[in-house]
Short mmCIF file of C-alpha atoms and ligand atoms in Angstrom, two decimals:
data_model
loop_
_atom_site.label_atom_id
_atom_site.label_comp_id
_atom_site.label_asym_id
_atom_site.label_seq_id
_atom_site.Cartn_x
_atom_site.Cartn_y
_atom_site.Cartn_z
CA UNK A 1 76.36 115.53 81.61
CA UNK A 2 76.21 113.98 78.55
CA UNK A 3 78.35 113.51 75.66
CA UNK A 4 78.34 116.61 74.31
CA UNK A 5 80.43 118.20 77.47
CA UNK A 6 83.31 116.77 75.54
CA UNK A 7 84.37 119.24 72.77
CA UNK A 8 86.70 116.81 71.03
CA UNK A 9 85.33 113.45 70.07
CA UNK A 10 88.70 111.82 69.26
CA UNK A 11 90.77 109.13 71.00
CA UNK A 12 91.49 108.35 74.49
CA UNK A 13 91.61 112.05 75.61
CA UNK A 14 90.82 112.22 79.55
CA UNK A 15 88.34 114.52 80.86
CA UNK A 16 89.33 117.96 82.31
CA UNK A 17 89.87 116.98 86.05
CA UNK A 18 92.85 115.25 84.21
CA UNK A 19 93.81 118.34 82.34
CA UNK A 20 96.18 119.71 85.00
CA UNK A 21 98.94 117.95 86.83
CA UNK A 22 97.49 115.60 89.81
CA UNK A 23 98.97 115.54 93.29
CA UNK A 24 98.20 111.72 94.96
CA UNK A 25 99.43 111.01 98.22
CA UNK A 26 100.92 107.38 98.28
CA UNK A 27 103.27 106.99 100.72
CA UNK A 28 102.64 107.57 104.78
CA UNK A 29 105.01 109.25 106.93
CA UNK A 30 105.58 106.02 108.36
CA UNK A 31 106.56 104.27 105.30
CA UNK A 32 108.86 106.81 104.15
CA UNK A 33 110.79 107.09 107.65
CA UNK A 34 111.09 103.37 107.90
CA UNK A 35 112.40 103.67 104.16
CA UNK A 36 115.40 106.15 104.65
CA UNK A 37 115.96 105.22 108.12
CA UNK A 38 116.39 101.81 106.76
CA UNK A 39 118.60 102.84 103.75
CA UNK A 40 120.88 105.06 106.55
CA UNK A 41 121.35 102.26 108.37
CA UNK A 42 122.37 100.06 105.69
CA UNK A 43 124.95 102.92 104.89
CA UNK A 44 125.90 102.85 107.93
CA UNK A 45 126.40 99.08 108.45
CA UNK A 46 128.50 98.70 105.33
CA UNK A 47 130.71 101.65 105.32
CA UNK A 48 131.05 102.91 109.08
CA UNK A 49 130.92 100.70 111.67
CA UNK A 50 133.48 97.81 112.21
CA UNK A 51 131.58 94.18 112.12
CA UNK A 52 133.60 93.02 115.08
CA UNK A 53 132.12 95.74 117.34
CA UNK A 54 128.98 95.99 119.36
CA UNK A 55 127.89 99.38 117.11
CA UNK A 56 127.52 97.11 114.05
CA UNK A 57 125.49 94.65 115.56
CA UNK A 58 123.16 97.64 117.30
CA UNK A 59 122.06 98.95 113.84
CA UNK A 60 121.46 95.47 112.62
CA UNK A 61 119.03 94.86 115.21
CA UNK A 62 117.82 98.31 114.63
CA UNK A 63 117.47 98.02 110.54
CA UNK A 64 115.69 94.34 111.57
CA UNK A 65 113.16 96.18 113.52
CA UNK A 66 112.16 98.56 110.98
CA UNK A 67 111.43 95.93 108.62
CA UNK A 68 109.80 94.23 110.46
CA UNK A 69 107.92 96.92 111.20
CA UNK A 70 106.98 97.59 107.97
CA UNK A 71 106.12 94.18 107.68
CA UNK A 72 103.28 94.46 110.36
CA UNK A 73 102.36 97.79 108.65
CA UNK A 74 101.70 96.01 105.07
CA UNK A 75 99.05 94.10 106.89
CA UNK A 76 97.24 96.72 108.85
CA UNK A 77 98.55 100.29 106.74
CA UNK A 78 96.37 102.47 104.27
CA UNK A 79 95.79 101.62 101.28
CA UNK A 80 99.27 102.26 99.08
CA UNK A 81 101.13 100.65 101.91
CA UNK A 82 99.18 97.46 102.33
CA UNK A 83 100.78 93.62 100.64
CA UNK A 84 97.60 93.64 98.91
CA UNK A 85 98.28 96.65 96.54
CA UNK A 86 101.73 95.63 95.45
CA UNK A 87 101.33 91.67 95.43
CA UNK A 88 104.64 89.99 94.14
CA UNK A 89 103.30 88.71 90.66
CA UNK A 90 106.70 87.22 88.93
CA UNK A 91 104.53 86.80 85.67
CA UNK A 92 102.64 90.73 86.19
CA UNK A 93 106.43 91.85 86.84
CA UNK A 94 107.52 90.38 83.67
CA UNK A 95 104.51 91.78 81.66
CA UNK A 96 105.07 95.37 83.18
CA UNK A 97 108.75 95.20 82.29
CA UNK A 98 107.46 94.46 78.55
CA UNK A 99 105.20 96.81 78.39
CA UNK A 100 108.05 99.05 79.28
CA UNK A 101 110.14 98.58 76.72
CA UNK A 102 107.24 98.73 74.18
CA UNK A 103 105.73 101.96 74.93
CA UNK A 104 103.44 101.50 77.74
CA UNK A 105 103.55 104.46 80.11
CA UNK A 106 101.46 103.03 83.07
CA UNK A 107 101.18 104.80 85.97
CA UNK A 108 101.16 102.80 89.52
CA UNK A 109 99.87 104.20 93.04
CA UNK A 110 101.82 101.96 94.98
CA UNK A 111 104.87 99.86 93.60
CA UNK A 112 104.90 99.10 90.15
CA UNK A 113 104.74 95.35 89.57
CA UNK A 114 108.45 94.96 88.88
CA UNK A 115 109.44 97.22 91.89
CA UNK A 116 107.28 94.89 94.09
CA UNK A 117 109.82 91.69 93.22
CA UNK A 118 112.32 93.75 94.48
CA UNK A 119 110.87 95.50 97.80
CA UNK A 120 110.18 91.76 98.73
CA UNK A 121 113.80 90.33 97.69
CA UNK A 122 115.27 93.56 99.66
CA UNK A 123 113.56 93.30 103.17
CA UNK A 124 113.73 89.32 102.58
CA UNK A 125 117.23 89.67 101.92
CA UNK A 126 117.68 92.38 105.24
CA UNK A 127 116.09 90.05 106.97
CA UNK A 128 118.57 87.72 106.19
CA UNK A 129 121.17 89.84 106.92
CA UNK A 130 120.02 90.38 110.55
CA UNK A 131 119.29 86.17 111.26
CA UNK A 132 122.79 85.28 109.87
CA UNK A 133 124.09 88.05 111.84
CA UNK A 134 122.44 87.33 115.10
CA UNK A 135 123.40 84.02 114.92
CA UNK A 136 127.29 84.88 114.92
CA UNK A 137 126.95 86.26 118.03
CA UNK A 138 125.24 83.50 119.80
CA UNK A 139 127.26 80.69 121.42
CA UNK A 140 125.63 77.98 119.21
CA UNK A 141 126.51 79.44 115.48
CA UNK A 142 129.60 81.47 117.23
CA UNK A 143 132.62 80.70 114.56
CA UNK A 144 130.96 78.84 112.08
CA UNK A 145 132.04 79.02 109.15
CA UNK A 146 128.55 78.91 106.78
CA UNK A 147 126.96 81.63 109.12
CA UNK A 148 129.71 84.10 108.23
CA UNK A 149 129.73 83.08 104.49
CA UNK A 150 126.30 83.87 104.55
CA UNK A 151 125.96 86.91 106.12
CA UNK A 152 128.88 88.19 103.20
CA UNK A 153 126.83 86.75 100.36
CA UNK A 154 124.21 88.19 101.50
CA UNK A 155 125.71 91.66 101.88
CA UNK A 156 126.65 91.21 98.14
CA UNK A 157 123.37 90.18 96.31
CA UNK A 158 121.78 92.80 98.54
CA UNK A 159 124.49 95.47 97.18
CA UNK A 160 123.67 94.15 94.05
CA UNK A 161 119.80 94.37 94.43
CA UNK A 162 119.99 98.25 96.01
CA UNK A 163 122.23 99.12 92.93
CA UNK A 164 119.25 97.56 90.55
CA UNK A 165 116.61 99.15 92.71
CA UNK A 166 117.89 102.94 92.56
CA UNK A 167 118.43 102.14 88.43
CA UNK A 168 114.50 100.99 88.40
CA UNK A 169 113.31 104.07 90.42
CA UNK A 170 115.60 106.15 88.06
CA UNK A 171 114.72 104.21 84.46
CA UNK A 172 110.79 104.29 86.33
CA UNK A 173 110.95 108.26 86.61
CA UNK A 174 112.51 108.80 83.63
CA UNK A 175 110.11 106.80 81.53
CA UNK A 176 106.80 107.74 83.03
CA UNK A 177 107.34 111.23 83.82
CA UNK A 178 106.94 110.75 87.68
CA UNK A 179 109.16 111.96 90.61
CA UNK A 180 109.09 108.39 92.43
CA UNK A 181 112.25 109.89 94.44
CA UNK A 182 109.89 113.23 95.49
CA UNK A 183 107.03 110.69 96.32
CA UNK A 184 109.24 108.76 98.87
CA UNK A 185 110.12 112.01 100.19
CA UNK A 186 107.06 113.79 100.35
CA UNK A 187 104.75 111.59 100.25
CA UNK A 188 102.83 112.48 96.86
CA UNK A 189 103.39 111.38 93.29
CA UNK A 190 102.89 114.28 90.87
CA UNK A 191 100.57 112.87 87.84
CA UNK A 192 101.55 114.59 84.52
CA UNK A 193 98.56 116.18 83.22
CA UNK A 194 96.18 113.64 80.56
CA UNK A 195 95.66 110.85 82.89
CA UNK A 196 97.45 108.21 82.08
CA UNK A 197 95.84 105.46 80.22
CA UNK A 198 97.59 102.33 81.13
CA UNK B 1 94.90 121.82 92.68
CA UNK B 2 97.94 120.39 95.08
CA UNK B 3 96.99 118.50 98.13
CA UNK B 4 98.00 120.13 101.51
CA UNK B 5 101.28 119.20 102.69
CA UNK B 6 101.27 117.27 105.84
CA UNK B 7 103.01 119.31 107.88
CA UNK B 8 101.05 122.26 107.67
CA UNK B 9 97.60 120.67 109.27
CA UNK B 10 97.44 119.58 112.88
CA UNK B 11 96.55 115.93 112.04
CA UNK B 12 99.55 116.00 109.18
CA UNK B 13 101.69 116.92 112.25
CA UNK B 14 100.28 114.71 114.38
CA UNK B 15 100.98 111.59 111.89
CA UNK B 16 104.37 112.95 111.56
CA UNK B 17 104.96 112.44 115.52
CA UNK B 18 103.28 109.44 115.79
CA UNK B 19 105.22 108.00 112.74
CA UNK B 20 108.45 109.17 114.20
CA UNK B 21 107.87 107.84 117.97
CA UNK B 22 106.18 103.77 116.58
CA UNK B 23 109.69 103.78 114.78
CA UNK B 24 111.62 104.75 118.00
CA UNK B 25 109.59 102.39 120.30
CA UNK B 26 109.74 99.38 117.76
CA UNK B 27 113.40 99.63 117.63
CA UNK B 28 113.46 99.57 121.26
CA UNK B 29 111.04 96.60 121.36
CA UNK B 30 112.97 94.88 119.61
CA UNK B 31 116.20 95.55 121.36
CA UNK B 32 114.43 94.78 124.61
CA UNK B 33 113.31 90.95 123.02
CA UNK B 34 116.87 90.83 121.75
CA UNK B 35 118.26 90.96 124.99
CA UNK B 36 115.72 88.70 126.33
CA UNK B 37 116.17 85.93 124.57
CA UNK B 38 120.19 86.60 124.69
CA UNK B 39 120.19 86.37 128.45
CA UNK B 40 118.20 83.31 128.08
CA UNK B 41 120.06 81.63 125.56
CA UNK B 42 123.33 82.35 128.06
CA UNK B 43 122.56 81.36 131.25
CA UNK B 44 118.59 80.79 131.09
CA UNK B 45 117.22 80.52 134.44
CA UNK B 46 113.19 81.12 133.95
CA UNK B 47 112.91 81.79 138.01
CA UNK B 48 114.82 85.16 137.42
CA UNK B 49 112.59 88.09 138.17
CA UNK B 50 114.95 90.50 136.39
CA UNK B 51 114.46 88.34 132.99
CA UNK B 52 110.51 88.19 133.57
CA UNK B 53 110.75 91.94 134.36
CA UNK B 54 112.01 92.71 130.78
CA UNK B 55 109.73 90.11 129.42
CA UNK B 56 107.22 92.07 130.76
CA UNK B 57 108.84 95.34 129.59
CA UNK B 58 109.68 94.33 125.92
CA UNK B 59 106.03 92.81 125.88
CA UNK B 60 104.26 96.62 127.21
CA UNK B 61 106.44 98.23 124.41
CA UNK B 62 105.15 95.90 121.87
CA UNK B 63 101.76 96.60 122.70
CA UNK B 64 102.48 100.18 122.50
CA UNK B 65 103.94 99.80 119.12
CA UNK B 66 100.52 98.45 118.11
CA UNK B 67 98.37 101.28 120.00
CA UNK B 68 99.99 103.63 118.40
CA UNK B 69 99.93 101.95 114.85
CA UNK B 70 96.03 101.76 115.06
CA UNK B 71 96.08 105.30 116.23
CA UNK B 72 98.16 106.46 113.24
CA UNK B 73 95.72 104.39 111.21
CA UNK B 74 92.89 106.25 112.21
CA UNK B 75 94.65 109.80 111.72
CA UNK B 76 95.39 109.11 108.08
CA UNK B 77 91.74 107.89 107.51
CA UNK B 78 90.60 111.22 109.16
CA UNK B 79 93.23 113.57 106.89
CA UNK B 80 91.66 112.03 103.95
CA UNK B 81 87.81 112.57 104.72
CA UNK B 82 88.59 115.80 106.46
CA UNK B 83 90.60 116.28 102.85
CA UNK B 84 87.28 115.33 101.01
CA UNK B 85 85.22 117.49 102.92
CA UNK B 86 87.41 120.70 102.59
CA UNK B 87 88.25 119.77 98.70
CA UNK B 88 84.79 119.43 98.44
CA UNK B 89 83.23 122.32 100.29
CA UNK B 90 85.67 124.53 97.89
CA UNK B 91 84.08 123.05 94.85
CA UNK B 92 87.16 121.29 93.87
CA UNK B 93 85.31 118.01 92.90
CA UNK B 94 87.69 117.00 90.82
CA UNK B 95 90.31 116.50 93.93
CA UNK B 96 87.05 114.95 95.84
CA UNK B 97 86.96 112.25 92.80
CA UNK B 98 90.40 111.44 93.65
CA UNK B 99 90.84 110.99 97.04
CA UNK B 100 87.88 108.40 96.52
CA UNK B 101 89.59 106.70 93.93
CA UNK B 102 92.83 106.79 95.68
CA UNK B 103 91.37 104.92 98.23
CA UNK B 104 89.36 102.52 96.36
CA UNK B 105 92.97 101.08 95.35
CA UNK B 106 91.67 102.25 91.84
CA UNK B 107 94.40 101.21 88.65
CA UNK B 108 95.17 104.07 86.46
CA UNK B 109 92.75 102.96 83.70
CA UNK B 110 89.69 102.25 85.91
CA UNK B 111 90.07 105.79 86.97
CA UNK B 112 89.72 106.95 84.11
CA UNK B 113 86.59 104.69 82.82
CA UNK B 114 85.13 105.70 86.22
CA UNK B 115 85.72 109.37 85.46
CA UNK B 116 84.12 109.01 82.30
CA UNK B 117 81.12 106.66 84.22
CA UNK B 118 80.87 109.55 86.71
CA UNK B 119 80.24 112.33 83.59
CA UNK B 120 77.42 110.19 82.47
CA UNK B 121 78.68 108.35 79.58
CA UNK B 122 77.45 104.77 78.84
CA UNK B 123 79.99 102.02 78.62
CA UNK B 124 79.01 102.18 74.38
CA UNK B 125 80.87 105.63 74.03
CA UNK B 126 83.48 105.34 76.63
CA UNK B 127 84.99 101.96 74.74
CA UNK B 128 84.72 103.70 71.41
CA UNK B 129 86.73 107.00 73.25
CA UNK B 130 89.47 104.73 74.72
CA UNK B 131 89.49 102.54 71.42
CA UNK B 132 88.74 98.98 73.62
CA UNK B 133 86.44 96.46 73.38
CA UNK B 134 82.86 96.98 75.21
CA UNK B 135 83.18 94.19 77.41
CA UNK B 136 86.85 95.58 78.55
CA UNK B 137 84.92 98.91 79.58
CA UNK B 138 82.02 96.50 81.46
CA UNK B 139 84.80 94.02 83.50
CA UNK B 140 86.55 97.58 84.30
CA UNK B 141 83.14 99.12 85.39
CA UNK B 142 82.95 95.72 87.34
CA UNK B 143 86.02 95.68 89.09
CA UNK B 144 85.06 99.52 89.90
CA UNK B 145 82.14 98.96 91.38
CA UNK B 146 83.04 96.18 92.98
CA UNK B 147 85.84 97.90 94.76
CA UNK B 148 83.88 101.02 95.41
CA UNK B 149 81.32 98.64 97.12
CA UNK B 150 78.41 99.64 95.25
CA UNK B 151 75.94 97.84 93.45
CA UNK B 152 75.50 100.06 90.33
CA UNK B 153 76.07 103.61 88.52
CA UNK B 154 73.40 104.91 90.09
CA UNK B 155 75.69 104.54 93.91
CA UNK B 156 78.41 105.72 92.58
CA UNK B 157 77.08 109.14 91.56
CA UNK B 158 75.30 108.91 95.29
CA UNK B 159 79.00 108.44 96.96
CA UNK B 160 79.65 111.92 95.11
CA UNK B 161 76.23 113.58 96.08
CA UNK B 162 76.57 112.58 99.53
CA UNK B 163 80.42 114.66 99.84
CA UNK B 164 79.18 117.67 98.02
CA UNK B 165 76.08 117.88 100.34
CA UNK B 166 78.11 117.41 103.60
CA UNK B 167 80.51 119.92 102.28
CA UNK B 168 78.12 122.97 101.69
CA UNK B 169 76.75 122.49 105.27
C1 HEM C 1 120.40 100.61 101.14
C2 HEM C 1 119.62 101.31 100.48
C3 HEM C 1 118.17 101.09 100.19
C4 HEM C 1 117.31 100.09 100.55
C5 HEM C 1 117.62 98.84 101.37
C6 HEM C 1 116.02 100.42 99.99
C7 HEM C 1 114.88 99.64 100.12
C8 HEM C 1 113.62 100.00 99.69
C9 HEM C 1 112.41 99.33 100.02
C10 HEM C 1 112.30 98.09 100.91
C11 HEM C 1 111.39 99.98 99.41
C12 HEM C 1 109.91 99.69 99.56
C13 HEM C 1 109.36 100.72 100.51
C14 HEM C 1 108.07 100.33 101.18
O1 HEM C 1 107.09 99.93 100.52
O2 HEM C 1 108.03 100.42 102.42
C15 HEM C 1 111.95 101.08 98.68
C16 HEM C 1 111.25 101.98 97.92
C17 HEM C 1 111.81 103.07 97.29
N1 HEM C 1 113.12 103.46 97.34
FE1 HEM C 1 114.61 102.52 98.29
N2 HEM C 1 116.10 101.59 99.30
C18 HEM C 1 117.41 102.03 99.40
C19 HEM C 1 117.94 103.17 98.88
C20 HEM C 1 117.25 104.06 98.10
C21 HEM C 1 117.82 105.26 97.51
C22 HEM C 1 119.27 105.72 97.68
C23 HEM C 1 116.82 105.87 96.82
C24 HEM C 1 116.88 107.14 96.03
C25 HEM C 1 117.32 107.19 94.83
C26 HEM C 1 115.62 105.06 96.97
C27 HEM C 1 114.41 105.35 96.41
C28 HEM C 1 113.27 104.62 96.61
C29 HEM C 1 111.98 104.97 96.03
C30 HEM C 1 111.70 106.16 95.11
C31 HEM C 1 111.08 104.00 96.44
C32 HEM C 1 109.60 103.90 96.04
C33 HEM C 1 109.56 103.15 94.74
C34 HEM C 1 108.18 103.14 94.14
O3 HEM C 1 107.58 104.21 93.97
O4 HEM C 1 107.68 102.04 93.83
N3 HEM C 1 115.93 103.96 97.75
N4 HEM C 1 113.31 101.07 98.87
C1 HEM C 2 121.10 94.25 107.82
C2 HEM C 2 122.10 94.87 108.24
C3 HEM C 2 123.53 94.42 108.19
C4 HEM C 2 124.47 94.73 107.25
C5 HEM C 2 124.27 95.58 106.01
C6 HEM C 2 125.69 94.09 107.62
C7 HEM C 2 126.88 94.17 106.91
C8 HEM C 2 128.04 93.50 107.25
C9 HEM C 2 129.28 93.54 106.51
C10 HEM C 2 129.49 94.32 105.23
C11 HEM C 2 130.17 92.77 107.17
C12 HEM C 2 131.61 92.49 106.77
C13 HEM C 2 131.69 91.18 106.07
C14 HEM C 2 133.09 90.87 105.69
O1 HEM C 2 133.85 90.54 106.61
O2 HEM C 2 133.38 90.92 104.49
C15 HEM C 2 129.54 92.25 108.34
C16 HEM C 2 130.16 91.43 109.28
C17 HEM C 2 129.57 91.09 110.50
N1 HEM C 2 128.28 91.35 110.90
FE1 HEM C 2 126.91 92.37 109.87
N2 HEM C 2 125.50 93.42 108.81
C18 HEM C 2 124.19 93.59 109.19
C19 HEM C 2 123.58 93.08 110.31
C20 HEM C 2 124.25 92.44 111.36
C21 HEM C 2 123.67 92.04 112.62
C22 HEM C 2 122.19 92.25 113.00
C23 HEM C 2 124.64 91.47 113.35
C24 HEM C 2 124.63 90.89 114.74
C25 HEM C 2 123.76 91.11 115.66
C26 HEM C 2 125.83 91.46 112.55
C27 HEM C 2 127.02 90.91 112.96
C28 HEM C 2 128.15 90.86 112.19
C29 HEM C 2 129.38 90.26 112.62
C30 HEM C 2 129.64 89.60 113.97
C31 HEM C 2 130.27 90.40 111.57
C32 HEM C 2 131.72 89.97 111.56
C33 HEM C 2 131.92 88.80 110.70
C34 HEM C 2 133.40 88.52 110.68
O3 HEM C 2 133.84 87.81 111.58
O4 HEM C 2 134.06 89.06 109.80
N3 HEM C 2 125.56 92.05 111.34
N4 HEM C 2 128.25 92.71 108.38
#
């Protein structure tokens, strides 16, 4: 156990358990069914149902649940899941995105620090989605015009935001070399082998 | 070197169905309030005992929801130690090492400072191998132990000593 265990001397190499590829569980089974259930139902919302039926307004409560749910679970979740791993750091985001685009190759176990900015904009903006909806159907906001303008703006910029999310995971996997896709799926992000050092 | 798949243990399983059945009763919670409040807001008459029945109702799933969410709290915890043990008790340390790290909440670069820590290399050498200052490699060793919850090196070898014991009982 001392220095001379290590054959080469030379830069940042990592040790041998780092040699091989890692397996690290991340994400919980709950997180990842709350995450496609709530990407189905957004689907769903958008291109299937008709607004002026009662269908539309079931999976809006529905997708409002599972955030909400989530919400709840970033308080009391394991580690990966929890606020506290992923806080939303505008001038961390902006660093990451930097780093990025000079080279760094840093390796998150939860969201990255730009990814975080935009899992809170999303269920913020869901969340928006499903008040501005509610309120259309109640007697008080029935008809009003804002409420409806809302809810449509809001179904852009969150168009808009799932469009820049999938290009982040996508840019994200190709960069660093990790399945983020395969982690939401199965739960485990694949380290390439040589730890990473950022 | 892979971890176990969920679904092939009994706990992994068991999180799976417990996952799956918060995220059915939490939609139905909320559903439940929904129509709560709707009835309310429409003709609210608080000395209905049908409304205070699904108050009641929406209220028991709620609790539920958060049973269960402690419950599948407590699985995970015991897949990772039972994890630990197994990893360990196959002599697959470096998996052990991990799952500790993992959930220590450790960043990518205190992992590996603490890997080199744990193979018993002073901070001198391992800011010289990662070409950073010394006192980056102390704040990281720091933050590490700090998150780890021990006091010192000499802990954070025992956290290790500790899981290989208990795994070749
Ligand atoms: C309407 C569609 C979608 C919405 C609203 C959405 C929303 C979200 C949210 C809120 C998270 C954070 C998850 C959490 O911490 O609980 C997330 C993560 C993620 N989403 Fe989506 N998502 C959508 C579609 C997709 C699609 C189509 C893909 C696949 C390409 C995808 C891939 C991912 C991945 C890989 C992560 C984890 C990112 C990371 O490792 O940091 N999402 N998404
Ligand atoms: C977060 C999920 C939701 C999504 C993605 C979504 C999406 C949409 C879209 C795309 C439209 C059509 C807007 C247009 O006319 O251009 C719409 C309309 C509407 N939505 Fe939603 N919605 C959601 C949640 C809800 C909820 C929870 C309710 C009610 C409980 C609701 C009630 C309505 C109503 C009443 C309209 C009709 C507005 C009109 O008069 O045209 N929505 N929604």
């Amino acid at each position: 156990m001392t220095e001379a265990t290590f054959t080469t001397g030379k830069g940042a190499q990592a040790p041998d358990p780092a040699a091989a590829p890692r397996d690290i569980r991340v994400w919980d089974p709950l997180v990842r069914l709350i995450h496609w259930s709530v990407a189905a139902g957004v689907f769903v919302n958008a291109a299937v149902t008709d607004p002026e039926k009662q269908p539309h307004e079931l999976v809006g409560y529905a997708i409002l649940a599972l955030v909400l749910l989530r919400l709840v679970w970033g308080l009391m979740g394991p580690r990966p899941a929890r606020f506290t791993s992923f806080p939303p750091n505008p001038l961390a985001a902006l660093r990451h995105l930097w780093g990025l685009f000079h080279g760094a190759r840093g390796v998150h176990l939860s969201h990255n620090p730009a990814g975080a900015l935009m899992v809170y904009n999303l269920w913020a903006t869901l969340i928006g989605m499903g008040a501005t909806g509610i309120m259309m159907t109640t007697p008080r906001y029935f008809g009003i015009e804002w409420v409806e303008e809302a809810h449509e703006a809001l179904f852009a910029w969150l168009m808009l935001s799932v469009a820049l999310h999938i290009a982040g995971v996508l840019l994200d996997t190709a960069l660093t070399r990790v399945n983020l896709v395969r982690a939401m799926l199965d739960g485990r992000k694949r380290l390439p082998p040589q730890g990473p050092a950022g | 070197m892979t971890q176990t798949p969920f679904r092939q243990t009994a706990d992994g399983r068991r999180a799976i169905v417990l996952a799956a059945v918060i995220v059915l009763q939490a939609v139905t919670a909320v559903f439940f309030v929904g129509d709560v409040v709707s009835d309310f807001l429409h003709d609210g008459r608080l000395e209905d005992l049908h409304m205070w029945i699904e108050m009641l109702a929406a209220l028991a799933l709620a609790g539920g929801v958060a049973f269960l969410m402690l419950e599948l709290r407590r699985v995970l915890t015991r897949l990772a130690a039972l994890d630990r043990s197994m990893r360990a008790a196959r002599g697959e340390m470096a998996e052990v090492i991990d799952g500790f790290f993992t959930e220590w909440n450790l960043t990518p670069s205190e992992r590996d400072v603490a890997l080199l820590v744990l193979k018993g290399i002073d901070n001198e050498a391992i800011a010289q191998m990662r070409g950073t200052a010394p006192g980056t490699v102390r704040a990281q060793c720091t933050s590490i132990y700090a998150k780890a919850g021990v006091d010192g090196r000499a802990q954070l070898f025992s956290v290790f000593m500790e899981e290989l014991l208990a795994g070749e009982s």
